[in-house]
PDB file of C-alpha atoms in Angstrom:
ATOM      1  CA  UNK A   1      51.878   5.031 -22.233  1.00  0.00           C
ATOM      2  CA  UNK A   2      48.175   4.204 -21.992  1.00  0.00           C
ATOM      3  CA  UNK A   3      46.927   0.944 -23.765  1.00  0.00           C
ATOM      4  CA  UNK A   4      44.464   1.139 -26.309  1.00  0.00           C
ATOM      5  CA  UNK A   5      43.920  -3.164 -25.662  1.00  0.00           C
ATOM      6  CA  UNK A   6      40.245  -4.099 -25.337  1.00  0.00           C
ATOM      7  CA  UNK A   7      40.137  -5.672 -21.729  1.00  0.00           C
ATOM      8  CA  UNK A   8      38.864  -8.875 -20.970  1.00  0.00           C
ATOM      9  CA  UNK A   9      35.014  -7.333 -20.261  1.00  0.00           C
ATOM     10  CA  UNK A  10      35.108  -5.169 -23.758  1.00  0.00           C
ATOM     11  CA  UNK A  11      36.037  -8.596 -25.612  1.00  0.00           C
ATOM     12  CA  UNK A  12      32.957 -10.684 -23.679  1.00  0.00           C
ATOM     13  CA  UNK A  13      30.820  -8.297 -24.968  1.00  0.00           C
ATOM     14  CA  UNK A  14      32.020  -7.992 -28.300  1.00  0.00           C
ATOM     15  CA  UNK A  15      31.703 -11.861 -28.603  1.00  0.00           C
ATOM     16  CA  UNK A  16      28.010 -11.170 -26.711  1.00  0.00           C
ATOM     17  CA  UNK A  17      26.614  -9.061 -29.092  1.00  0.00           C
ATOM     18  CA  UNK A  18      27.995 -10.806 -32.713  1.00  0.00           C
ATOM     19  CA  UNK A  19      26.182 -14.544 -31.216  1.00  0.00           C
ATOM     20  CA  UNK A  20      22.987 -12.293 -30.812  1.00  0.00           C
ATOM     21  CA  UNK A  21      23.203  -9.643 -33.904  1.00  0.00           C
ATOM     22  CA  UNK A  22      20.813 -11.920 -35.690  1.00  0.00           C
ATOM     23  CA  UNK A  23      18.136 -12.905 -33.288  1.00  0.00           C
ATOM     24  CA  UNK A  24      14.616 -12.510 -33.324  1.00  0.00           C
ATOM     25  CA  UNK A  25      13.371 -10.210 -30.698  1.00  0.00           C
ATOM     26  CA  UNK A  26      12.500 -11.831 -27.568  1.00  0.00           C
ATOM     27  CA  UNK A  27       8.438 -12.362 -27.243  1.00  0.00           C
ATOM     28  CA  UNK A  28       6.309 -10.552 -24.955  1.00  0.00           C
ATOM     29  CA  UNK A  29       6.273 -12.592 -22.013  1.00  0.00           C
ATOM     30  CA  UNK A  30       2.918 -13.289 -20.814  1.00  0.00           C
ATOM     31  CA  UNK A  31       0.853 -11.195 -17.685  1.00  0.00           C
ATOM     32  CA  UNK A  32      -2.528 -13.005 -17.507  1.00  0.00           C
ATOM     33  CA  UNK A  33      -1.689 -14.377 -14.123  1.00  0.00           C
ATOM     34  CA  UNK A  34      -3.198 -14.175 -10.828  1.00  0.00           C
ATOM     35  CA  UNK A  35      -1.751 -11.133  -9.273  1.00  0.00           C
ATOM     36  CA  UNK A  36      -3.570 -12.375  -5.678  1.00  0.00           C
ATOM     37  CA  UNK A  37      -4.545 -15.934  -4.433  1.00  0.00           C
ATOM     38  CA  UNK A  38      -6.835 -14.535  -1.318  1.00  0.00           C
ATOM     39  CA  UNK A  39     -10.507 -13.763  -1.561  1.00  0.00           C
ATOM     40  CA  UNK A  40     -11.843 -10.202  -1.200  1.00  0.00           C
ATOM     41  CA  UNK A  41     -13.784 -10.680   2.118  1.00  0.00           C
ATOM     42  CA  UNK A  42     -10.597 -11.967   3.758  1.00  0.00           C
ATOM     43  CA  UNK A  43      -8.332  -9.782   3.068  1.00  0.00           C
ATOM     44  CA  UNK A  44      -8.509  -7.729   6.419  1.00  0.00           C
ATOM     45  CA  UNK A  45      -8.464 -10.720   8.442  1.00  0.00           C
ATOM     46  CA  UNK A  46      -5.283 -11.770   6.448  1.00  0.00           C
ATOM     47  CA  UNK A  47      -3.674  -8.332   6.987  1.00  0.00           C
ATOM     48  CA  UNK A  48      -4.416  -8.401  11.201  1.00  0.00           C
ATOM     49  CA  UNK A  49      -3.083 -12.249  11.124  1.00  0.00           C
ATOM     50  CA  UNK A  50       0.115 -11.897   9.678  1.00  0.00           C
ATOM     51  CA  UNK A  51       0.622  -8.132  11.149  1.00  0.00           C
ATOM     52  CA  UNK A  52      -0.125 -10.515  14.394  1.00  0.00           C
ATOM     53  CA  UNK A  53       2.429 -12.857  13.380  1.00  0.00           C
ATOM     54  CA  UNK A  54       5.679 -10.234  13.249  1.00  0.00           C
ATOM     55  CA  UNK A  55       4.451  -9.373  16.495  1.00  0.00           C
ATOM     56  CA  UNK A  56       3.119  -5.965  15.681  1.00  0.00           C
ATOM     57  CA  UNK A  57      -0.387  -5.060  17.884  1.00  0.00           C
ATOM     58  CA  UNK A  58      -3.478  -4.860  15.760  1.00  0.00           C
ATOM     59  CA  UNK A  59      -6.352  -3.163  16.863  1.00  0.00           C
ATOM     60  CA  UNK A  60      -9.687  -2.386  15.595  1.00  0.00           C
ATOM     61  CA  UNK A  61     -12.372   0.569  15.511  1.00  0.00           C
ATOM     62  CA  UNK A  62     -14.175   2.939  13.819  1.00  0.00           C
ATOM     63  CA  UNK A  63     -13.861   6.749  13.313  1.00  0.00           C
ATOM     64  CA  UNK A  64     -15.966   7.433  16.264  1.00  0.00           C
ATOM     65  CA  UNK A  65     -13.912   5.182  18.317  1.00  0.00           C
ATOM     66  CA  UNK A  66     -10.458   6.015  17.097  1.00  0.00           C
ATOM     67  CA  UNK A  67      -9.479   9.172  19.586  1.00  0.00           C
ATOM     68  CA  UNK A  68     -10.254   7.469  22.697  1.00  0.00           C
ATOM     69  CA  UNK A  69      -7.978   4.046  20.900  1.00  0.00           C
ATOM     70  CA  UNK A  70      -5.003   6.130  20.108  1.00  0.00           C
ATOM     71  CA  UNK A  71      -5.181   8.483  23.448  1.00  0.00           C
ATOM     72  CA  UNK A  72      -5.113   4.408  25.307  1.00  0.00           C
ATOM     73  CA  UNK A  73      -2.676   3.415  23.337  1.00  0.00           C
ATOM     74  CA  UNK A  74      -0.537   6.265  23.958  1.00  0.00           C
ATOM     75  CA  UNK A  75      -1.207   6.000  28.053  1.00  0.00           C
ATOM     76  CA  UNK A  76      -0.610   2.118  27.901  1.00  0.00           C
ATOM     77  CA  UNK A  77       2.920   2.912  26.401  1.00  0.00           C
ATOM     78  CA  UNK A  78       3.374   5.677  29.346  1.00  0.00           C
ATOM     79  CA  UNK A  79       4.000   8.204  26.549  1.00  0.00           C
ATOM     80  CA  UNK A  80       4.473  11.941  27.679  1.00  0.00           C
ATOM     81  CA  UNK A  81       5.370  13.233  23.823  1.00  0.00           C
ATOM     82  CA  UNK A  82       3.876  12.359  20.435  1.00  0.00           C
ATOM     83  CA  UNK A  83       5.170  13.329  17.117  1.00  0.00           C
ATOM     84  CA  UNK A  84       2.571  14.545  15.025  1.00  0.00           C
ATOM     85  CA  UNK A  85       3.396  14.817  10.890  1.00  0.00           C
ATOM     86  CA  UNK A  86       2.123  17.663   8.825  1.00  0.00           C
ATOM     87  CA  UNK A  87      -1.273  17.072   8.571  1.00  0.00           C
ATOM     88  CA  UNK A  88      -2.124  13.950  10.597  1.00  0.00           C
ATOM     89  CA  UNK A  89      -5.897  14.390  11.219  1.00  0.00           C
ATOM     90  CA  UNK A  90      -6.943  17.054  14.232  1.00  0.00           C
ATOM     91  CA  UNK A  91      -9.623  14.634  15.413  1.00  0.00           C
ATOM     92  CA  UNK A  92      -7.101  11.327  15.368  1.00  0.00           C
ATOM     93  CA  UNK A  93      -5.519  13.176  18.743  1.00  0.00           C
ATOM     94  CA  UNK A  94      -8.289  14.623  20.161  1.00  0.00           C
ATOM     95  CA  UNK A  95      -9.080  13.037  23.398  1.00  0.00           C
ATOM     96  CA  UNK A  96      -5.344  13.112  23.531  1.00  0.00           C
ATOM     97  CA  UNK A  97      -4.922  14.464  27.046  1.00  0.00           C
ATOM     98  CA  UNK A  98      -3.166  17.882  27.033  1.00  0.00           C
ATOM     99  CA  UNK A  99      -0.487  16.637  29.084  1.00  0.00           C
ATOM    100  CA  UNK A 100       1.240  14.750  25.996  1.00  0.00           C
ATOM    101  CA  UNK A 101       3.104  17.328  24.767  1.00  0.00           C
ATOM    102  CA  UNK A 102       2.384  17.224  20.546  1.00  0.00           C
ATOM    103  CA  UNK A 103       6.401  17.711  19.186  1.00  0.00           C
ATOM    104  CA  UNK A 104       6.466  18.656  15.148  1.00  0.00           C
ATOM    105  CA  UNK A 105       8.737  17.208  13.031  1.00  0.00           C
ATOM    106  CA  UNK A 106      11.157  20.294  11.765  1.00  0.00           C
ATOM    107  CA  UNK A 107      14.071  20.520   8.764  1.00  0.00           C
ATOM    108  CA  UNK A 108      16.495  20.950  11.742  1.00  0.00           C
ATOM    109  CA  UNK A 109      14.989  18.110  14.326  1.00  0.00           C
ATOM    110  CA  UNK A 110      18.329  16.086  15.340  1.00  0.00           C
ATOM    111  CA  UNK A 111      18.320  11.971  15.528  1.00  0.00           C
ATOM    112  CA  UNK A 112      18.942  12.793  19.339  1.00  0.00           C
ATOM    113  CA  UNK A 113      15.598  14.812  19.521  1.00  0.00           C
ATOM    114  CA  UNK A 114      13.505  12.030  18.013  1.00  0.00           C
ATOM    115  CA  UNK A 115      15.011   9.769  19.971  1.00  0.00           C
ATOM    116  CA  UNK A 116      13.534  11.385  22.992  1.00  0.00           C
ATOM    117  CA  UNK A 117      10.286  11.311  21.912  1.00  0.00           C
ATOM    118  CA  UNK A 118       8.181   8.442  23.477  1.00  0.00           C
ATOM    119  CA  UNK A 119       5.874   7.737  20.189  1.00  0.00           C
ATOM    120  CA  UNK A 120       4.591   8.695  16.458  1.00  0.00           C
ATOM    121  CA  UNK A 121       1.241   8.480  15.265  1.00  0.00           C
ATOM    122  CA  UNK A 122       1.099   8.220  11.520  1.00  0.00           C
ATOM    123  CA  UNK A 123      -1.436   7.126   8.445  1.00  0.00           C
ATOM    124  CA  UNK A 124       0.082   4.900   5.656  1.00  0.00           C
ATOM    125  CA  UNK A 125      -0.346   4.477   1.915  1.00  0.00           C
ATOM    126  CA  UNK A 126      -0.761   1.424   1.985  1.00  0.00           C
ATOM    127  CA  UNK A 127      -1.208  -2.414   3.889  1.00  0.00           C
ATOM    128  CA  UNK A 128      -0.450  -5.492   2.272  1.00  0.00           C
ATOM    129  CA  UNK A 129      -2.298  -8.232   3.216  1.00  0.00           C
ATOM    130  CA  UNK A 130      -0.695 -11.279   2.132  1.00  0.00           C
ATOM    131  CA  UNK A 131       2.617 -10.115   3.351  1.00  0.00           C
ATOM    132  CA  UNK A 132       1.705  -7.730   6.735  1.00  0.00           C
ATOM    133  CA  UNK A 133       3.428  -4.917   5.448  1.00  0.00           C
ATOM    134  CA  UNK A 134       2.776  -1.422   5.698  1.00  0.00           C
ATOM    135  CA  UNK A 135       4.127   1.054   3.324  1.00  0.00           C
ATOM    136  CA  UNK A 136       4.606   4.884   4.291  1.00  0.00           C
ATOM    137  CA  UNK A 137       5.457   7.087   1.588  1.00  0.00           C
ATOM    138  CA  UNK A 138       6.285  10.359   3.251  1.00  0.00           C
ATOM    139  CA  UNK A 139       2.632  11.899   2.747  1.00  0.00           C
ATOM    140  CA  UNK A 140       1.895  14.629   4.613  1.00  0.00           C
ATOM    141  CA  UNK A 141      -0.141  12.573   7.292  1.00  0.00           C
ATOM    142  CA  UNK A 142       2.766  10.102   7.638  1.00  0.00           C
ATOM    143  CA  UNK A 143       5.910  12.452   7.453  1.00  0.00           C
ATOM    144  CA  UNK A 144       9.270  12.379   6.686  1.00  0.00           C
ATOM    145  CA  UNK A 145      10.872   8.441   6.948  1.00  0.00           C
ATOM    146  CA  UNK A 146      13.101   9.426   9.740  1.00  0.00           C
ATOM    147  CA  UNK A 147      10.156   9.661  12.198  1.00  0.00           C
ATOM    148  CA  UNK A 148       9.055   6.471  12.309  1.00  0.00           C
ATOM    149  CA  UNK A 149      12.701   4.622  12.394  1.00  0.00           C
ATOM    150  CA  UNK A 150      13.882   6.825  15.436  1.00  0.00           C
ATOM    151  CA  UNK A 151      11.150   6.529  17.892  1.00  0.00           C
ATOM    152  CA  UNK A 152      10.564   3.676  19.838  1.00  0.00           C
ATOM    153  CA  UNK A 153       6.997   3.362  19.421  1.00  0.00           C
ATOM    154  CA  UNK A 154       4.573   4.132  16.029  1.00  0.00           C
ATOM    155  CA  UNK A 155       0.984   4.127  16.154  1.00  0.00           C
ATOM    156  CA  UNK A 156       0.034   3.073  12.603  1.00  0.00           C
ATOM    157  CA  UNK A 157      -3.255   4.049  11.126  1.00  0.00           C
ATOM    158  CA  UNK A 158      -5.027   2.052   8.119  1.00  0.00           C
ATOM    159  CA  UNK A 159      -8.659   2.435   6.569  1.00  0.00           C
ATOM    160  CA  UNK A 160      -9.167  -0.842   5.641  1.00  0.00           C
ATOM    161  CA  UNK A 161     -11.901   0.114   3.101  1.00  0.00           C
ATOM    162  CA  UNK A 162      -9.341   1.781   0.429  1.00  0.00           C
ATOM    163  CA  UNK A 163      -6.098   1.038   2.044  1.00  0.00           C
ATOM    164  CA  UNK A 164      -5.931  -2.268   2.174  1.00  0.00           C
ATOM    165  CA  UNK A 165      -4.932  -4.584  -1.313  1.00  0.00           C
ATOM    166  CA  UNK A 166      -4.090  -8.180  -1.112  1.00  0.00           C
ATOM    167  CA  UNK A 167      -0.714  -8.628  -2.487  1.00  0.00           C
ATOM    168  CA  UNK A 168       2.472  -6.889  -3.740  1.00  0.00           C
ATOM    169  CA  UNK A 169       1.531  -7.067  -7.374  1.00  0.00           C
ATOM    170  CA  UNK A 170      -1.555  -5.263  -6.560  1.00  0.00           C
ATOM    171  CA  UNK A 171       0.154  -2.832  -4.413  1.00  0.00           C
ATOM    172  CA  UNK A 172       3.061  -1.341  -7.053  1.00  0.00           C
ATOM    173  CA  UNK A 173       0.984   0.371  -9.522  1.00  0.00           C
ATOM    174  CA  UNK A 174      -0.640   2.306  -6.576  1.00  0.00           C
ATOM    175  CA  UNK A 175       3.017   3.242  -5.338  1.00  0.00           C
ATOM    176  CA  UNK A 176       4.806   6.264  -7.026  1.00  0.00           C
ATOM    177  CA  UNK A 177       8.495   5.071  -6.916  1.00  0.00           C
ATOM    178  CA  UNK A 178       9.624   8.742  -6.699  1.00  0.00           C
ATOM    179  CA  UNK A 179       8.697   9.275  -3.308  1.00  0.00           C
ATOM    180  CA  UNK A 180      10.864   7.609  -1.064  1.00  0.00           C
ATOM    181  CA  UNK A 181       8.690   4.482   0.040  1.00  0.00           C
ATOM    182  CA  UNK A 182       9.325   3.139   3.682  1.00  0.00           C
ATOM    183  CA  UNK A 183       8.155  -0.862   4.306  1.00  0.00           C
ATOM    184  CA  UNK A 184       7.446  -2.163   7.370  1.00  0.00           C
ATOM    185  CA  UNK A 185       6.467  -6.044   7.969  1.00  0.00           C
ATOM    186  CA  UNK A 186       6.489  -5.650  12.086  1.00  0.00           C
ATOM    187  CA  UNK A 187       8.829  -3.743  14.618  1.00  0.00           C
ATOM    188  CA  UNK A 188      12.460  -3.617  13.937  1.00  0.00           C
ATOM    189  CA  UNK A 189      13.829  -6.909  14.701  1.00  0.00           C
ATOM    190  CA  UNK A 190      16.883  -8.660  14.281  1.00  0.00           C
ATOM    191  CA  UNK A 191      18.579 -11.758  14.836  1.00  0.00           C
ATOM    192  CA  UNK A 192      22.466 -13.277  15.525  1.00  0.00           C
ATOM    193  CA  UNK A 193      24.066 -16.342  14.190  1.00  0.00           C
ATOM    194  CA  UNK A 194      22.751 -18.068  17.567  1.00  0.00           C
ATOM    195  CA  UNK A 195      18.696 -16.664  16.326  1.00  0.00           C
ATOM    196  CA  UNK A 196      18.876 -14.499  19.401  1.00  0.00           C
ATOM    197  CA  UNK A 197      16.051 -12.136  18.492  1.00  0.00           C
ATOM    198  CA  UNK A 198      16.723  -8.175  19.270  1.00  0.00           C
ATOM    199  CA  UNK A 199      13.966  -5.517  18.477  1.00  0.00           C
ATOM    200  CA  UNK A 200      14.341  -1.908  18.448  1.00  0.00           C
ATOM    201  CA  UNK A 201      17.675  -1.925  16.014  1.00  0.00           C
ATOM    202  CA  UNK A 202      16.742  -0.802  13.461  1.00  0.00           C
ATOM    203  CA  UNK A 203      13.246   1.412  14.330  1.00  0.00           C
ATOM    204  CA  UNK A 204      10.962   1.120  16.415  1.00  0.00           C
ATOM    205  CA  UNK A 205      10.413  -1.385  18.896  1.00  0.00           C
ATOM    206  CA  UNK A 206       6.646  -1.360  19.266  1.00  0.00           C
ATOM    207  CA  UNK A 207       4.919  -1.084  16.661  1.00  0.00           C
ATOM    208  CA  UNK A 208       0.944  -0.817  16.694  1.00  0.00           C
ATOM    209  CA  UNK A 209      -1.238  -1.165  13.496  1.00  0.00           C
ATOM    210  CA  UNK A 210      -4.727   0.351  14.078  1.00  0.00           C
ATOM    211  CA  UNK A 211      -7.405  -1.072  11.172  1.00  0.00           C
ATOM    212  CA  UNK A 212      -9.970   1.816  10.690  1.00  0.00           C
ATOM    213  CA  UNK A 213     -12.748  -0.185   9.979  1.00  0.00           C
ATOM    214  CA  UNK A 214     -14.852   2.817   8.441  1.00  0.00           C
TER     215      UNK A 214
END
């Protein structure tokens, strides 16, 4: 036989909501604050310091200088594959030597095939500075989530002149929460009880942040 019994949650609540059943409504609570304590000229500088500080590589440039950065970068790191998203910009690659193979990111790509890829090269929708976080939202020029946590080694790309806001309050109501937002303060790092540091865990393990200055 089942019993019908309020339980011991059912009576808290009961008790709850007769001490309240007469209270005023709770006021407005106030939003005149500051949503950012750094000045507008250095919020760049802010961004590239604390990127800095997670250990993430910032460089700078402009558009005309951004191919010959990223086809560096990519020779630095040894790479012999990129993974290009959707619609990552023709001219971001294009003094990309043709002997990095370009791989696209496909419904049926396994964990295994990413993992073989050397690097990603990606756009964002957004840097914090005060924080030195990046946040991808699976645009079309950043792809799905899963290729930038598999490789070993993403190529970031932010234009500092719209891209760039100062602090997490000023970053949400640019955000759409539906799309399934990715944020990255550094490369993947982690640490054991004895604070011995391990990168690469859980993404990738060098990470560089290139601030489009143009």
């Amino acid at each position: 036989m089942t019993s019908t019994a309020p339980g011991s949650r059912e009576r808290i609540l009961a008790r709850i909501r007769s001490a309240v059943a007469d209270a005023p409504d709770a006021p407005q609570a106030p939003r005149d604050y500051l949503d950012t304590h750094t000045p507008a000229d250095r919020i760049t500088d802010l961004l590239a310091e604390n990127l800095a500080d997670y250990r993430a590589l910032v460089h700078r440039t402009d558009t005309a200088g951004l191919p010959a950065l990223v086809a560096r970068l990519l020779a630095d790191r040894g790479a012999r594959t990129v993974l290009v998203p959707p619609l990552l910009p023709d001219a971001w690659l294009s003094a990309t030597p043709a002997t990095v193979t370009r791989v696209q990111d496909e419904p049926g790509t396994s964990a295994g095939a990413l993992d073989a890829v050397d690097s990603v090269v990606t756009g964002c929708a957004l840097a914090i500075a005060e924080t030195g976080t990046l946040v991808l939202d699976a645009a079309p020029d950043q792809g799905r989530r899963r290729i930038t946590l598999v490789p070993d080694h993403h190529i970031c790309v932010v234009r500092t002149l719209d891209q760039v806001v100062a602090s997490v309050p000023q970053a949400m109501p640019r955000l759409d929460p539906t799309r399934p937002l990715t944020w990255i303060s550094g490369p993947s790092a982690t640490s054991d009880i004895e604070l011995d540091r391990v990168e690469g865990v859980h993404g990738p393990r060098r990470l560089e942040v290139v601030l489009l200055t143009d």
